[in-house]
Coordinates of N, CA, C and O in Angstrom, one line a residue:
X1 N 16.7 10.4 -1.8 CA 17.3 9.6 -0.7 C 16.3 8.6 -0.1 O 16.4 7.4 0.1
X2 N 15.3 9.4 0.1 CA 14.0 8.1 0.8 C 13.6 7.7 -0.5 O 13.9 8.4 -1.5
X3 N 12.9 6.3 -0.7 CA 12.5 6.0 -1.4 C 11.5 4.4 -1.2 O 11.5 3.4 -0.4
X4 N 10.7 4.7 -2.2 CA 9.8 3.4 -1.8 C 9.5 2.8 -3.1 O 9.1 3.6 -4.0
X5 N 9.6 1.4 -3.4 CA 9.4 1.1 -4.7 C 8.5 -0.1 -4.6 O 8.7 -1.0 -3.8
X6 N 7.7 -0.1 -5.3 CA 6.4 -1.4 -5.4 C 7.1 -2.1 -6.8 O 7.9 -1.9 -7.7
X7 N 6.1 -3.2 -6.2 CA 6.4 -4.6 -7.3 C 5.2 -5.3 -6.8 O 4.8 -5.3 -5.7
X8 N 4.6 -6.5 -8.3 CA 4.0 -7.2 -7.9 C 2.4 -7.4 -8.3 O 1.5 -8.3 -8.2
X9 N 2.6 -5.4 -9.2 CA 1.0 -5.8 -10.3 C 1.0 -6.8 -11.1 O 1.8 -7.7 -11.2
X10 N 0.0 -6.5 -11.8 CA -0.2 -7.6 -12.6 C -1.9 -7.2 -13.5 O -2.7 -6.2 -13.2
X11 N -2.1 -8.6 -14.8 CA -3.2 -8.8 -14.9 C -3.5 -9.9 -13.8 O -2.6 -10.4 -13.2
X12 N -5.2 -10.3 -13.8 CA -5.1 -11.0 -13.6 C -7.1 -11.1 -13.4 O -7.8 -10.1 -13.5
X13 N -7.6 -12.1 -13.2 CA -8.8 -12.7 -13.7 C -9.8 -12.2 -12.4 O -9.0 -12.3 -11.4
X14 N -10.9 -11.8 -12.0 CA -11.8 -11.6 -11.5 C -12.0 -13.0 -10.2 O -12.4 -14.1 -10.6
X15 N -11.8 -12.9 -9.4 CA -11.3 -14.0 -8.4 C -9.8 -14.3 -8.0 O -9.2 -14.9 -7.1
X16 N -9.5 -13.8 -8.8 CA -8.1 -14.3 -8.4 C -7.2 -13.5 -7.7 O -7.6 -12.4 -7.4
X17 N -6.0 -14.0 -7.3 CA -5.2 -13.2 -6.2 C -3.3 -12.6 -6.5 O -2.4 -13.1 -7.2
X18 N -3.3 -11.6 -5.9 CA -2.0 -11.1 -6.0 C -1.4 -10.7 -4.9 O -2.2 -10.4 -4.0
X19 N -0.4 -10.7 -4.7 CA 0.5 -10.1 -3.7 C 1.4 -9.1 -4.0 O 2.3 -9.4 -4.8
X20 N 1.3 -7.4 -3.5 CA 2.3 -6.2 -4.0 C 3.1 -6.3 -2.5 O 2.7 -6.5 -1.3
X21 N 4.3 -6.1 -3.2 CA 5.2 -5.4 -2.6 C 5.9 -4.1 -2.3 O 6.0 -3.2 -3.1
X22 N 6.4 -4.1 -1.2 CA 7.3 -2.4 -1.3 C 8.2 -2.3 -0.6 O 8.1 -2.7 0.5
X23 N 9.4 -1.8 -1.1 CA 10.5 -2.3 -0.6 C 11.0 -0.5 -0.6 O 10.9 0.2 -1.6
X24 N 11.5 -0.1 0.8 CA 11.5 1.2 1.3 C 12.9 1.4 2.0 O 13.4 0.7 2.8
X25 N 13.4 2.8 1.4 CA 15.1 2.7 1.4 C 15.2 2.4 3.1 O 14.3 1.8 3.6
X26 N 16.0 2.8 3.8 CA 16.8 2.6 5.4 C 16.5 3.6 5.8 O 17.3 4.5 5.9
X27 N 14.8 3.9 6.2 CA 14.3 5.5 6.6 C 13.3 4.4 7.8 O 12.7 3.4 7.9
X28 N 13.7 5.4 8.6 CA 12.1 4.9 9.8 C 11.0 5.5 9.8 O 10.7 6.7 10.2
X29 N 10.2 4.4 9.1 CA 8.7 5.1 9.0 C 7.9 4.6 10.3 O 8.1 3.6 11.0
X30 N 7.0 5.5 10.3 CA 5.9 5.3 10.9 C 4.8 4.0 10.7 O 4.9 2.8 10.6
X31 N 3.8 5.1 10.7 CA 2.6 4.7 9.5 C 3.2 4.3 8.0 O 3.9 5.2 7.4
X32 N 2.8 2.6 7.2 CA 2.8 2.7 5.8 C 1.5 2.2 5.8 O 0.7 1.8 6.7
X33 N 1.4 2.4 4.6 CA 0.3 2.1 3.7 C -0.1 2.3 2.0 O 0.6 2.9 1.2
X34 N -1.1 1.7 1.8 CA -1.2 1.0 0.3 C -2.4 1.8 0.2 O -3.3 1.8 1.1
X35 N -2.4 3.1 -1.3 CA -3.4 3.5 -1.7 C -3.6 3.2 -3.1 O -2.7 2.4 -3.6
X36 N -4.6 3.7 -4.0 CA -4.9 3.2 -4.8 C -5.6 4.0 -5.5 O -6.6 4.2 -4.8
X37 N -5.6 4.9 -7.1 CA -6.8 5.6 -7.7 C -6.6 4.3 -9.1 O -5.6 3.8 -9.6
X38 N -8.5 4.2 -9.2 CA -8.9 4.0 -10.3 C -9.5 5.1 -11.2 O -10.1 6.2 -11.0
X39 N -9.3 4.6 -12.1 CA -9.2 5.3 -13.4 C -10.7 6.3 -13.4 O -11.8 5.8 -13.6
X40 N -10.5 7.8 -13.2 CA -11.3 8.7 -13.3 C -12.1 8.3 -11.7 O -13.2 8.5 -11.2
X41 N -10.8 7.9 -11.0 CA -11.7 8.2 -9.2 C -10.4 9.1 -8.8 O -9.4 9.4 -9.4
X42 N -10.9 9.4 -7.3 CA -10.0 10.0 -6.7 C -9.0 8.7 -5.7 O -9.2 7.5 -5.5
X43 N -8.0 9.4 -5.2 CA -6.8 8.5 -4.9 C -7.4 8.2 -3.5 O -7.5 9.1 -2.8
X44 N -7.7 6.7 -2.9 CA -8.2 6.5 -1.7 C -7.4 5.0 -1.1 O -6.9 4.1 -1.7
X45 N -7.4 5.4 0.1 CA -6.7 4.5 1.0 C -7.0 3.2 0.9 O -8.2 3.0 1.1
X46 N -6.4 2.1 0.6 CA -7.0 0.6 0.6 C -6.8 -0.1 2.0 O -7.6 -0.7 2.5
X47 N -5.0 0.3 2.7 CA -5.0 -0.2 3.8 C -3.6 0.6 4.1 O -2.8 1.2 3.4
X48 N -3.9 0.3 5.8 CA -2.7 1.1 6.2 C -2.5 0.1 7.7 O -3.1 -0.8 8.2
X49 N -1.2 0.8 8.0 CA -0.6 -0.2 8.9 C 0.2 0.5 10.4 O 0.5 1.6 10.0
X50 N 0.6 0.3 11.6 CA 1.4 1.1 12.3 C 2.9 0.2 12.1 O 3.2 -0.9 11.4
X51 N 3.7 1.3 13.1 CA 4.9 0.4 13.1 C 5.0 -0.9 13.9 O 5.8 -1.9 13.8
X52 N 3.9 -0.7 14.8 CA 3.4 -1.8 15.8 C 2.4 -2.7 15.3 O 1.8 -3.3 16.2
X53 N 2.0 -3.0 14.0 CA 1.2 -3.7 13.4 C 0.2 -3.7 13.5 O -0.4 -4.8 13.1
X54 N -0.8 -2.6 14.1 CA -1.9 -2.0 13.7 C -2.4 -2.3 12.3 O -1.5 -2.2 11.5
X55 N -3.7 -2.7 11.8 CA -4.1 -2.7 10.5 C -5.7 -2.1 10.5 O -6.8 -2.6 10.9
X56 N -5.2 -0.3 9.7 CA -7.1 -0.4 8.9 C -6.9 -0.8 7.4 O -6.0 -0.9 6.6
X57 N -8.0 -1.0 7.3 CA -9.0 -1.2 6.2 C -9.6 -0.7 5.2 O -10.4 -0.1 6.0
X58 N -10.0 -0.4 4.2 CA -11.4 0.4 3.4 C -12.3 -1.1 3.6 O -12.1 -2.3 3.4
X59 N -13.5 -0.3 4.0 CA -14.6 -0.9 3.9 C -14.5 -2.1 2.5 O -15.0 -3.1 2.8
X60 N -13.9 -1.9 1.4 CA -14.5 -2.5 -0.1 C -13.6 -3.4 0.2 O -14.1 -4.5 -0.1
X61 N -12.4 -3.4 0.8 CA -11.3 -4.8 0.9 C -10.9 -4.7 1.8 O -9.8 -4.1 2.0
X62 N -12.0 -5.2 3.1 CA -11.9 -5.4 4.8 C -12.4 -7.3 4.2 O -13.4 -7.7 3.6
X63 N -11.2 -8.0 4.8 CA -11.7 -9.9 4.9 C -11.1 -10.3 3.2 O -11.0 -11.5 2.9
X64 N -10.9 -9.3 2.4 CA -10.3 -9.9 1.1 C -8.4 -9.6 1.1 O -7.5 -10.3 0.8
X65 N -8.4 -8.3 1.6 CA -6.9 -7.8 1.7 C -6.5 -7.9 3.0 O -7.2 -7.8 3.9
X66 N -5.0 -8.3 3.1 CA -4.0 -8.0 4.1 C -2.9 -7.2 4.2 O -2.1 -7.4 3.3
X67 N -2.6 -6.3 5.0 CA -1.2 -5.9 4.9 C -0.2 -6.3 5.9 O -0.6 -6.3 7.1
X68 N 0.8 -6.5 5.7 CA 2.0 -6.7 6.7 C 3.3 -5.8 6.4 O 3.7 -5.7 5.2
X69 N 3.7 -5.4 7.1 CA 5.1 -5.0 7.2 C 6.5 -5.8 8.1 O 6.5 -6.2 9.3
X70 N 7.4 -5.8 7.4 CA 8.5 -6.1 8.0 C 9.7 -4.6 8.3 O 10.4 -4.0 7.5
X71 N 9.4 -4.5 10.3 CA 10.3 -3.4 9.9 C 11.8 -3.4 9.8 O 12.5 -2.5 9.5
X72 N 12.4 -5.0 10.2 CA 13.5 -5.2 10.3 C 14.2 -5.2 8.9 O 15.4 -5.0 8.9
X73 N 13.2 -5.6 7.4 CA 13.9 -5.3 6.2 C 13.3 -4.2 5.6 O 13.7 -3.9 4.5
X74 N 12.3 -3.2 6.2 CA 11.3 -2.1 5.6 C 10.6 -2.5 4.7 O 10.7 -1.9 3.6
X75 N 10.1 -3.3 4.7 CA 8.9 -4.1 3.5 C 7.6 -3.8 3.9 O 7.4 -3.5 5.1
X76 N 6.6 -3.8 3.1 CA 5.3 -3.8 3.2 C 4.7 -4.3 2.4 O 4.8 -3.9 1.2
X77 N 4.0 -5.0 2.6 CA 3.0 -6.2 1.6 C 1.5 -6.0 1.7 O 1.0 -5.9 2.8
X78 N 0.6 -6.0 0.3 CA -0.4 -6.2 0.3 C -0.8 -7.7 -0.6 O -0.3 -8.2 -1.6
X79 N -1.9 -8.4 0.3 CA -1.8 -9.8 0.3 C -3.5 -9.4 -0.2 O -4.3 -9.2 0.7
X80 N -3.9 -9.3 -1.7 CA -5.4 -9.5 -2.4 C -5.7 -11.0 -2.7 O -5.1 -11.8 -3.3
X81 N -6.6 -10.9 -2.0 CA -7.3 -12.3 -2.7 C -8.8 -12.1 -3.3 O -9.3 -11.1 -2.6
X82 N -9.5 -12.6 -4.1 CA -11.1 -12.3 -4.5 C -11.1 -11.2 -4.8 O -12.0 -10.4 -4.4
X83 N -10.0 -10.9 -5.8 CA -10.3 -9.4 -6.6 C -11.3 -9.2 -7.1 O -12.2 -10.1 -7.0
X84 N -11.6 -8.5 -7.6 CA -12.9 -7.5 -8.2 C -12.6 -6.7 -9.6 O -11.4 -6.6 -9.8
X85 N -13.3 -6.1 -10.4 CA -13.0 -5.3 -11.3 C -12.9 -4.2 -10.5 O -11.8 -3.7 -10.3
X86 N -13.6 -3.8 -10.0 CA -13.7 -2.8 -8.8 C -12.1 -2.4 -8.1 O -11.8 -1.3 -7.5
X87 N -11.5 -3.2 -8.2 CA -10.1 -3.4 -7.6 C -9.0 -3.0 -8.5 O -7.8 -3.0 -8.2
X88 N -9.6 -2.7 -9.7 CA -8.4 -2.1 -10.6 C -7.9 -0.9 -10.4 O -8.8 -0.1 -10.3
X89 N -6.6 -0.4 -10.4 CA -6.4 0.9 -10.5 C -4.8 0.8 -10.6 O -4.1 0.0 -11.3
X90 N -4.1 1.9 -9.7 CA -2.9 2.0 -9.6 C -2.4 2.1 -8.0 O -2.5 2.8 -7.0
X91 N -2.1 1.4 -8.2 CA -1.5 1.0 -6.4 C -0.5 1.8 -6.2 O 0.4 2.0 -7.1
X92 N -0.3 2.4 -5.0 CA 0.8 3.1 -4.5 C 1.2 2.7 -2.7 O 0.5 2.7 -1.7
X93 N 2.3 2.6 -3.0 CA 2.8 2.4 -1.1 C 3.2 3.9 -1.2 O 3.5 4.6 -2.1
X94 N 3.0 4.1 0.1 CA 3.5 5.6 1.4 C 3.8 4.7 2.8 O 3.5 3.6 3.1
X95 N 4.5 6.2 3.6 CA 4.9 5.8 4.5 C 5.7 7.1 4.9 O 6.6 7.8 4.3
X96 N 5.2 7.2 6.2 CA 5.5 8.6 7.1 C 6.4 8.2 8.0 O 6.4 7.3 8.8
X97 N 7.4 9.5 7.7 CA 8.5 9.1 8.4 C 9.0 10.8 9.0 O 8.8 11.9 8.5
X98 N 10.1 10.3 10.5 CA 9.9 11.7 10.7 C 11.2 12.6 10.4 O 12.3 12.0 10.7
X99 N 11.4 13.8 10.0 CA 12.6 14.5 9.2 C 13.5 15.0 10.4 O 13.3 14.6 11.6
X100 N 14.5 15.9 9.9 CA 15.8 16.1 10.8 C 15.1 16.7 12.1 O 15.2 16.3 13.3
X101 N 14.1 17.9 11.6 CA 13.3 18.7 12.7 C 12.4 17.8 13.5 O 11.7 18.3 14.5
X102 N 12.3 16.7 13.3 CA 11.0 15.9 14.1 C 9.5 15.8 13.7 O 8.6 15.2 14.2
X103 N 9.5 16.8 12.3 CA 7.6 17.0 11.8 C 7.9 15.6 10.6 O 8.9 15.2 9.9
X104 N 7.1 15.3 10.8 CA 6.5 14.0 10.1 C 6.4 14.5 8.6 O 5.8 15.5 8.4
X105 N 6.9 13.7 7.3 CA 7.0 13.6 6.0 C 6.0 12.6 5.1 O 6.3 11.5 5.5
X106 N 5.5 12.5 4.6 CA 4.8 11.3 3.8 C 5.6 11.3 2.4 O 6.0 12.2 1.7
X107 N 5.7 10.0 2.3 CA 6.6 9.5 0.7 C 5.4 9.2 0.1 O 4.2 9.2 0.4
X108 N 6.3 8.7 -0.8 CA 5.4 7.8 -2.0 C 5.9 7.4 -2.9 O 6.6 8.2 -3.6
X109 N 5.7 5.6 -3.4 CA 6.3 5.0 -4.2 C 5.8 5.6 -6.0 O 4.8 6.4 -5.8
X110 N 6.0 5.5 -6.9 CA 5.9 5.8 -8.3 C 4.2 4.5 -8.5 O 3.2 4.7 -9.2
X111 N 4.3 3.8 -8.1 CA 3.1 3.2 -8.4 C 3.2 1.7 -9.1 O 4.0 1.5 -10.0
X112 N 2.2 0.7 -8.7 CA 2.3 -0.6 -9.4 C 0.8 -0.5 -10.0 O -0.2 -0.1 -9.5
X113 N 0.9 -1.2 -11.3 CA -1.0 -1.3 -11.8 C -1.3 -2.4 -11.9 O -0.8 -3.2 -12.7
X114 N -2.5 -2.8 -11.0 CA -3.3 -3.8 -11.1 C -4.6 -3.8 -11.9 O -5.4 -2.9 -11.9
X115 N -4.7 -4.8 -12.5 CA -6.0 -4.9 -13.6 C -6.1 -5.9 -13.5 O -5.4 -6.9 -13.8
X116 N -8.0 -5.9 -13.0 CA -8.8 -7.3 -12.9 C -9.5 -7.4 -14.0 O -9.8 -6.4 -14.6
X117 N -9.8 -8.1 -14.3 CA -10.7 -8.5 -16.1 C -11.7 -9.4 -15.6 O -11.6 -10.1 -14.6
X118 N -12.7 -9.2 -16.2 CA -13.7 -10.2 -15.7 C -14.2 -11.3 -16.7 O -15.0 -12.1 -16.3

């Protein structure tokens, strides 16, 4: 029933830029956010966001990435520019949302793959 789906990997060239999306069924989330495992790393946060538009960061893509959310269509966007090889992996949106009891749930989209080439 909840559901969250990305769009918006891609290849693409060592400088260059992309924009993912996530488009998140008619659930009220909280906190979303955009994580990410590259290949033989562990799965780490790239950015996260409040419902009030709050934005952290990872250190590695603080001034290169943006996120925004729209809560009025449940969207969440990550806006890369000055990618990196370093930047490759598998992107995933989440987003905490709270259940019939009131304890908070975390989702998670199936995943979009980005690959920088240098």
């Amino acid at each position: 029933q909840v559901q969250l789906v990305e769009s918006g990997g891609g290849l693409v060239q060592a400088g260059g830029s992309l924009r993912l999306s996530c488009a998140a069924s008619d659930t009220f989330f909280n906190d979303m956010g955009w994580y990410r495992q590259a290949p033989g790393k562990q799965r780490e946060m790239v950015a996260r966001i409040s419902r009030g538009g709050r934005a952290n960061y990872a250190d590695s893509v603080k001034d290169r990435f943006t996120i925004s959310r729209d809560n009025a269509r449940n969207t969440v966007d990550l806006q890369m520019t000055d990618l990196k090889s370093d930047d490759t992996g598998l992107y995933y949106c989440n987003g905490r949302a709270p259940t019939t009891t009131g304890v908070e749930r975390t989702y998670w989209g199936q995943g979009t793959q980005v690959t920088v080439s240098s």
